[in-house]
C-alpha cells in the first residue's frame, strides 16, 4: 500500500509532486494564520526568531494533518512524521518546517545550517570550489520504517517600528530533497544559476558552515517552490 521512499530517487516527477503538495499545505496553514501572525509580531517582545517559531507551530497545529506517532529529532523548529495520501499512492513523510525572521531588507534569502537539508552544497567562495553535504538524510529510517524527508522554510519579513515589529510579508519555500541534486545544484555554478549564496559564517574563526538559500534563484528553477504571502494588500494567489 505504501510506496518505498527510496524509489523516488528515480522518480523526480512524483517526488516533486509530494514536495509541491507539502508546500501547499504549509502555505495554506500560514495564510489562514497571517492576521494573527501580524498581531503577535506587534504585541510580543520576545526575540523575533522565537516569535516566528511559535507562529509556525500554532498555524500548522490548527490546520492538522494525518500524523504518525513517531518522534523526530533535529535542529528544525517543527518536525512531524505523517502520511501523505494521493489517489495513486500513499507514503510516509518526515516533514520539517523551519522558521526564519529577519528585517525586510533581507527577504531575498534564508540562512541555513547543514542539519536542515539533504542536498550537497556546490558553490564557489573566494574563487575556490566548496562542496559540503547536508546532514539531513534523503530518507529517514526509524525502527525499520522509511520516511521521505521534506524541508520547508517559512521566512517572516518584518520592519522595526518605534516600539514594536510590523510583519510585512511571509515567504514560504520548499527546499528540494537530495534526490533532486542533479536538477537544482549539479555543479559549481556561479551567480544566478546557483541556488546558494555565501553564508554568514567566518571559517577563519572556526564558525560552523552556513549557507544562504536564494529565493529568486530557486524560483528560477521551479517557480512554484517559492510563495510570498502578503499581510495587508490583496489576496494570495498561488504561483505556478
PDB file of N, CA and C in Angstrom, residues 86-143:
ATOM      1  N   UNK A  86      -2.433  10.166  -1.736  1.00  0.00           N
ATOM      2  CA  UNK A  86      -2.652  10.635  -3.097  1.00  0.00           C
ATOM      3  C   UNK A  86      -3.550   9.599  -3.770  1.00  0.00           C
ATOM      4  N   UNK A  87      -4.349   9.986  -4.759  1.00  0.00           N
ATOM      5  CA  UNK A  87      -5.201   8.983  -5.414  1.00  0.00           C
ATOM      6  C   UNK A  87      -4.454   7.763  -5.949  1.00  0.00           C
ATOM      7  N   UNK A  88      -3.164   7.954  -6.302  1.00  0.00           N
ATOM      8  CA  UNK A  88      -2.400   6.869  -6.901  1.00  0.00           C
ATOM      9  C   UNK A  88      -1.437   6.173  -5.935  1.00  0.00           C
ATOM     10  N   UNK A  89      -1.225   6.739  -4.762  1.00  0.00           N
ATOM     11  CA  UNK A  89      -0.252   6.156  -3.834  1.00  0.00           C
ATOM     12  C   UNK A  89      -0.387   6.788  -2.454  1.00  0.00           C
ATOM     13  N   UNK A  90       0.340   6.209  -1.493  1.00  0.00           N
ATOM     14  CA  UNK A  90       0.472   6.782  -0.154  1.00  0.00           C
ATOM     15  C   UNK A  90       1.920   6.583   0.276  1.00  0.00           C
ATOM     16  N   UNK A  91       2.406   7.467   1.123  1.00  0.00           N
ATOM     17  CA  UNK A  91       3.813   7.415   1.533  1.00  0.00           C
ATOM     18  C   UNK A  91       3.960   8.010   2.926  1.00  0.00           C
ATOM     19  N   UNK A  92       4.976   7.563   3.642  1.00  0.00           N
ATOM     20  CA  UNK A  92       5.309   8.155   4.934  1.00  0.00           C
ATOM     21  C   UNK A  92       6.313   9.287   4.717  1.00  0.00           C
ATOM     22  N   UNK A  93       6.082  10.384   5.412  1.00  0.00           N
ATOM     23  CA  UNK A  93       6.924  11.572   5.246  1.00  0.00           C
ATOM     24  C   UNK A  93       7.407  12.088   6.594  1.00  0.00           C
ATOM     25  N   UNK A  94       8.649  12.531   6.633  1.00  0.00           N
ATOM     26  CA  UNK A  94       9.167  13.288   7.773  1.00  0.00           C
ATOM     27  C   UNK A  94       9.169  14.748   7.343  1.00  0.00           C
ATOM     28  N   UNK A  95       8.188  15.488   7.823  1.00  0.00           N
ATOM     29  CA  UNK A  95       8.034  16.889   7.428  1.00  0.00           C
ATOM     30  C   UNK A  95       8.785  17.778   8.409  1.00  0.00           C
ATOM     31  N   UNK A  96       9.709  18.571   7.876  1.00  0.00           N
ATOM     32  CA  UNK A  96      10.491  19.511   8.680  1.00  0.00           C
ATOM     33  C   UNK A  96      10.168  20.930   8.202  1.00  0.00           C
ATOM     34  N   UNK A  97       9.715  21.768   9.114  1.00  0.00           N
ATOM     35  CA  UNK A  97       9.393  23.156   8.769  1.00  0.00           C
ATOM     36  C   UNK A  97      10.178  24.070   9.698  1.00  0.00           C
ATOM     37  N   UNK A  98      11.057  24.876   9.129  1.00  0.00           N
ATOM     38  CA  UNK A  98      11.867  25.777   9.933  1.00  0.00           C
ATOM     39  C   UNK A  98      11.418  27.217   9.735  1.00  0.00           C
ATOM     40  N   UNK A  99      11.527  28.004  10.783  1.00  0.00           N
ATOM     41  CA  UNK A  99      11.079  29.398  10.749  1.00  0.00           C
ATOM     42  C   UNK A  99      12.267  30.342  10.812  1.00  0.00           C
ATOM     43  N   UNK A 100      12.220  31.365   9.995  1.00  0.00           N
ATOM     44  CA  UNK A 100      13.227  32.427   9.997  1.00  0.00           C
ATOM     45  C   UNK A 100      12.496  33.753  10.140  1.00  0.00           C
ATOM     46  N   UNK A 101      13.096  34.691  10.819  1.00  0.00           N
ATOM     47  CA  UNK A 101      12.531  36.031  10.941  1.00  0.00           C
ATOM     48  C   UNK A 101      13.664  37.029  10.790  1.00  0.00           C
ATOM     49  N   UNK A 102      13.577  37.869   9.786  1.00  0.00           N
ATOM     50  CA  UNK A 102      14.622  38.859   9.527  1.00  0.00           C
ATOM     51  C   UNK A 102      14.000  40.161   9.070  1.00  0.00           C
ATOM     52  N   UNK A 103      14.799  41.204   9.149  1.00  0.00           N
ATOM     53  CA  UNK A 103      14.356  42.504   8.657  1.00  0.00           C
ATOM     54  C   UNK A 103      13.994  42.394   7.180  1.00  0.00           C
ATOM     55  N   UNK A 104      13.021  43.170   6.766  1.00  0.00           N
ATOM     56  CA  UNK A 104      12.504  43.122   5.398  1.00  0.00           C
ATOM     57  C   UNK A 104      13.599  43.264   4.346  1.00  0.00           C
ATOM     58  N   UNK A 105      14.649  43.981   4.678  1.00  0.00           N
ATOM     59  CA  UNK A 105      15.736  44.198   3.718  1.00  0.00           C
ATOM     60  C   UNK A 105      16.448  42.908   3.336  1.00  0.00           C
ATOM     61  N   UNK A 106      16.316  41.876   4.182  1.00  0.00           N
ATOM     62  CA  UNK A 106      16.978  40.603   3.899  1.00  0.00           C
ATOM     63  C   UNK A 106      16.029  39.535   3.407  1.00  0.00           C
ATOM     64  N   UNK A 107      14.890  39.940   2.843  1.00  0.00           N
ATOM     65  CA  UNK A 107      13.844  38.999   2.478  1.00  0.00           C
ATOM     66  C   UNK A 107      14.204  38.069   1.321  1.00  0.00           C
ATOM     67  N   UNK A 108      15.286  38.340   0.619  1.00  0.00           N
ATOM     68  CA  UNK A 108      15.613  37.554  -0.569  1.00  0.00           C
ATOM     69  C   UNK A 108      16.308  36.241  -0.303  1.00  0.00           C
ATOM     70  N   UNK A 109      16.771  36.002   0.937  1.00  0.00           N
ATOM     71  CA  UNK A 109      17.498  34.767   1.249  1.00  0.00           C
ATOM     72  C   UNK A 109      17.091  34.231   2.616  1.00  0.00           C
ATOM     73  N   UNK A 110      17.476  32.983   2.871  1.00  0.00           N
ATOM     74  CA  UNK A 110      17.316  32.372   4.196  1.00  0.00           C
ATOM     75  C   UNK A 110      18.615  31.669   4.535  1.00  0.00           C
ATOM     76  N   UNK A 111      19.136  31.903   5.729  1.00  0.00           N
ATOM     77  CA  UNK A 111      20.387  31.282   6.165  1.00  0.00           C
ATOM     78  C   UNK A 111      20.105  29.910   6.760  1.00  0.00           C
ATOM     79  N   UNK A 112      20.824  28.890   6.261  1.00  0.00           N
ATOM     80  CA  UNK A 112      20.568  27.512   6.665  1.00  0.00           C
ATOM     81  C   UNK A 112      21.808  26.866   7.265  1.00  0.00           C
ATOM     82  N   UNK A 113      21.571  25.887   8.124  1.00  0.00           N
ATOM     83  CA  UNK A 113      22.618  25.037   8.657  1.00  0.00           C
ATOM     84  C   UNK A 113      22.598  23.711   7.883  1.00  0.00           C
ATOM     85  N   UNK A 114      23.699  22.993   7.888  1.00  0.00           N
ATOM     86  CA  UNK A 114      23.764  21.739   7.147  1.00  0.00           C
ATOM     87  C   UNK A 114      22.800  20.692   7.709  1.00  0.00           C
ATOM     88  N   UNK A 115      22.402  20.836   8.960  1.00  0.00           N
ATOM     89  CA  UNK A 115      21.473  19.886   9.567  1.00  0.00           C
ATOM     90  C   UNK A 115      20.049  20.056   9.053  1.00  0.00           C
ATOM     91  N   UNK A 116      19.823  21.077   8.216  1.00  0.00           N
ATOM     92  CA  UNK A 116      18.469  21.392   7.782  1.00  0.00           C
ATOM     93  C   UNK A 116      18.170  20.997   6.343  1.00  0.00           C
ATOM     94  N   UNK A 117      19.102  20.351   5.659  1.00  0.00           N
ATOM     95  CA  UNK A 117      18.839  19.975   4.268  1.00  0.00           C
ATOM     96  C   UNK A 117      19.621  18.720   3.887  1.00  0.00           C
ATOM     97  N   UNK A 118      19.173  18.063   2.815  1.00  0.00           N
ATOM     98  CA  UNK A 118      19.812  16.830   2.353  1.00  0.00           C
ATOM     99  C   UNK A 118      20.569  17.012   1.045  1.00  0.00           C
ATOM    100  N   UNK A 119      20.482  18.176   0.434  1.00  0.00           N
ATOM    101  CA  UNK A 119      21.278  18.480  -0.757  1.00  0.00           C
ATOM    102  C   UNK A 119      22.749  18.621  -0.385  1.00  0.00           C
ATOM    103  N   UNK A 120      23.623  18.490  -1.369  1.00  0.00           N
ATOM    104  CA  UNK A 120      25.032  18.842  -1.208  1.00  0.00           C
ATOM    105  C   UNK A 120      25.237  20.236  -1.773  1.00  0.00           C
ATOM    106  N   UNK A 121      25.852  21.110  -1.001  1.00  0.00           N
ATOM    107  CA  UNK A 121      26.101  22.477  -1.447  1.00  0.00           C
ATOM    108  C   UNK A 121      27.311  22.492  -2.377  1.00  0.00           C
ATOM    109  N   UNK A 122      27.084  22.900  -3.614  1.00  0.00           N
ATOM    110  CA  UNK A 122      28.166  23.140  -4.570  1.00  0.00           C
ATOM    111  C   UNK A 122      28.183  24.638  -4.854  1.00  0.00           C
ATOM    112  N   UNK A 123      29.246  25.309  -4.491  1.00  0.00           N
ATOM    113  CA  UNK A 123      29.335  26.741  -4.785  1.00  0.00           C
ATOM    114  C   UNK A 123      30.796  27.169  -4.834  1.00  0.00           C
ATOM    115  N   UNK A 124      31.005  28.369  -5.295  1.00  0.00           N
ATOM    116  CA  UNK A 124      32.353  28.931  -5.377  1.00  0.00           C
ATOM    117  C   UNK A 124      32.435  30.101  -4.406  1.00  0.00           C
ATOM    118  N   UNK A 125      33.381  30.009  -3.459  1.00  0.00           N
ATOM    119  CA  UNK A 125      33.595  31.080  -2.489  1.00  0.00           C
ATOM    120  C   UNK A 125      35.033  31.540  -2.579  1.00  0.00           C
ATOM    121  N   UNK A 126      35.199  32.818  -2.771  1.00  0.00           N
ATOM    122  CA  UNK A 126      36.552  33.361  -2.858  1.00  0.00           C
ATOM    123  C   UNK A 126      37.375  32.731  -3.971  1.00  0.00           C
ATOM    124  N   UNK A 127      36.700  32.364  -5.053  1.00  0.00           N
ATOM    125  CA  UNK A 127      37.386  31.767  -6.179  1.00  0.00           C
ATOM    126  C   UNK A 127      37.698  30.292  -6.030  1.00  0.00           C
ATOM    127  N   UNK A 128      37.294  29.692  -4.906  1.00  0.00           N
ATOM    128  CA  UNK A 128      37.553  28.273  -4.668  1.00  0.00           C
ATOM    129  C   UNK A 128      36.253  27.486  -4.602  1.00  0.00           C
ATOM    130  N   UNK A 129      36.307  26.243  -5.061  1.00  0.00           N
ATOM    131  CA  UNK A 129      35.138  25.375  -5.036  1.00  0.00           C
ATOM    132  C   UNK A 129      34.873  24.883  -3.613  1.00  0.00           C
ATOM    133  N   UNK A 130      33.630  24.938  -3.219  1.00  0.00           N
ATOM    134  CA  UNK A 130      33.206  24.458  -1.907  1.00  0.00           C
ATOM    135  C   UNK A 130      32.162  23.370  -2.119  1.00  0.00           C
ATOM    136  N   UNK A 131      32.352  22.254  -1.460  1.00  0.00           N
ATOM    137  CA  UNK A 131      31.400  21.150  -1.552  1.00  0.00           C
ATOM    138  C   UNK A 131      31.126  20.639  -0.140  1.00  0.00           C
ATOM    139  N   UNK A 132      29.893  20.858   0.336  1.00  0.00           N
ATOM    140  CA  UNK A 132      29.519  20.480   1.695  1.00  0.00           C
ATOM    141  C   UNK A 132      28.190  19.718   1.639  1.00  0.00           C
ATOM    142  N   UNK A 133      28.193  18.524   2.183  1.00  0.00           N
ATOM    143  CA  UNK A 133      26.993  17.688   2.163  1.00  0.00           C
ATOM    144  C   UNK A 133      26.058  18.045   3.312  1.00  0.00           C
ATOM    145  N   UNK A 134      24.768  18.141   3.015  1.00  0.00           N
ATOM    146  CA  UNK A 134      23.778  18.350   4.053  1.00  0.00           C
ATOM    147  C   UNK A 134      23.678  17.132   4.945  1.00  0.00           C
ATOM    148  N   UNK A 135      23.371  17.341   6.214  1.00  0.00           N
ATOM    149  CA  UNK A 135      23.348  16.249   7.191  1.00  0.00           C
ATOM    150  C   UNK A 135      21.992  15.579   7.327  1.00  0.00           C
ATOM    151  N   UNK A 136      20.966  16.159   6.724  1.00  0.00           N
ATOM    152  CA  UNK A 136      19.646  15.544   6.774  1.00  0.00           C
ATOM    153  C   UNK A 136      19.592  14.455   5.699  1.00  0.00           C
ATOM    154  N   UNK A 137      19.173  13.244   6.041  1.00  0.00           N
ATOM    155  CA  UNK A 137      19.125  12.180   5.035  1.00  0.00           C
ATOM    156  C   UNK A 137      17.991  12.407   4.034  1.00  0.00           C
ATOM    157  N   UNK A 138      18.148  11.863   2.839  1.00  0.00           N
ATOM    158  CA  UNK A 138      17.069  11.943   1.854  1.00  0.00           C
ATOM    159  C   UNK A 138      15.874  11.116   2.308  1.00  0.00           C
ATOM    160  N   UNK A 139      16.175   9.983   2.943  1.00  0.00           N
ATOM    161  CA  UNK A 139      15.143   9.121   3.515  1.00  0.00           C
ATOM    162  C   UNK A 139      15.519   8.863   4.971  1.00  0.00           C
ATOM    163  N   UNK A 140      14.610   9.160   5.866  1.00  0.00           N
ATOM    164  CA  UNK A 140      14.852   8.952   7.293  1.00  0.00           C
ATOM    165  C   UNK A 140      14.402   7.543   7.676  1.00  0.00           C
ATOM    166  N   UNK A 141      15.296   6.798   8.281  1.00  0.00           N
ATOM    167  CA  UNK A 141      14.983   5.429   8.693  1.00  0.00           C
ATOM    168  C   UNK A 141      14.878   5.366  10.218  1.00  0.00           C
ATOM    169  N   UNK A 142      13.704   4.970  10.719  1.00  0.00           N
ATOM    170  CA  UNK A 142      13.462   4.862  12.155  1.00  0.00           C
ATOM    171  C   UNK A 142      12.762   3.542  12.432  1.00  0.00           C
ATOM    172  N   UNK A 143      13.402   2.695  13.226  1.00  0.00           N
ATOM    173  CA  UNK A 143      12.827   1.421  13.635  1.00  0.00           C
ATOM    174  C   UNK A 143      12.312   0.616  12.443  1.00  0.00           C
TER     175      UNK A 143
END
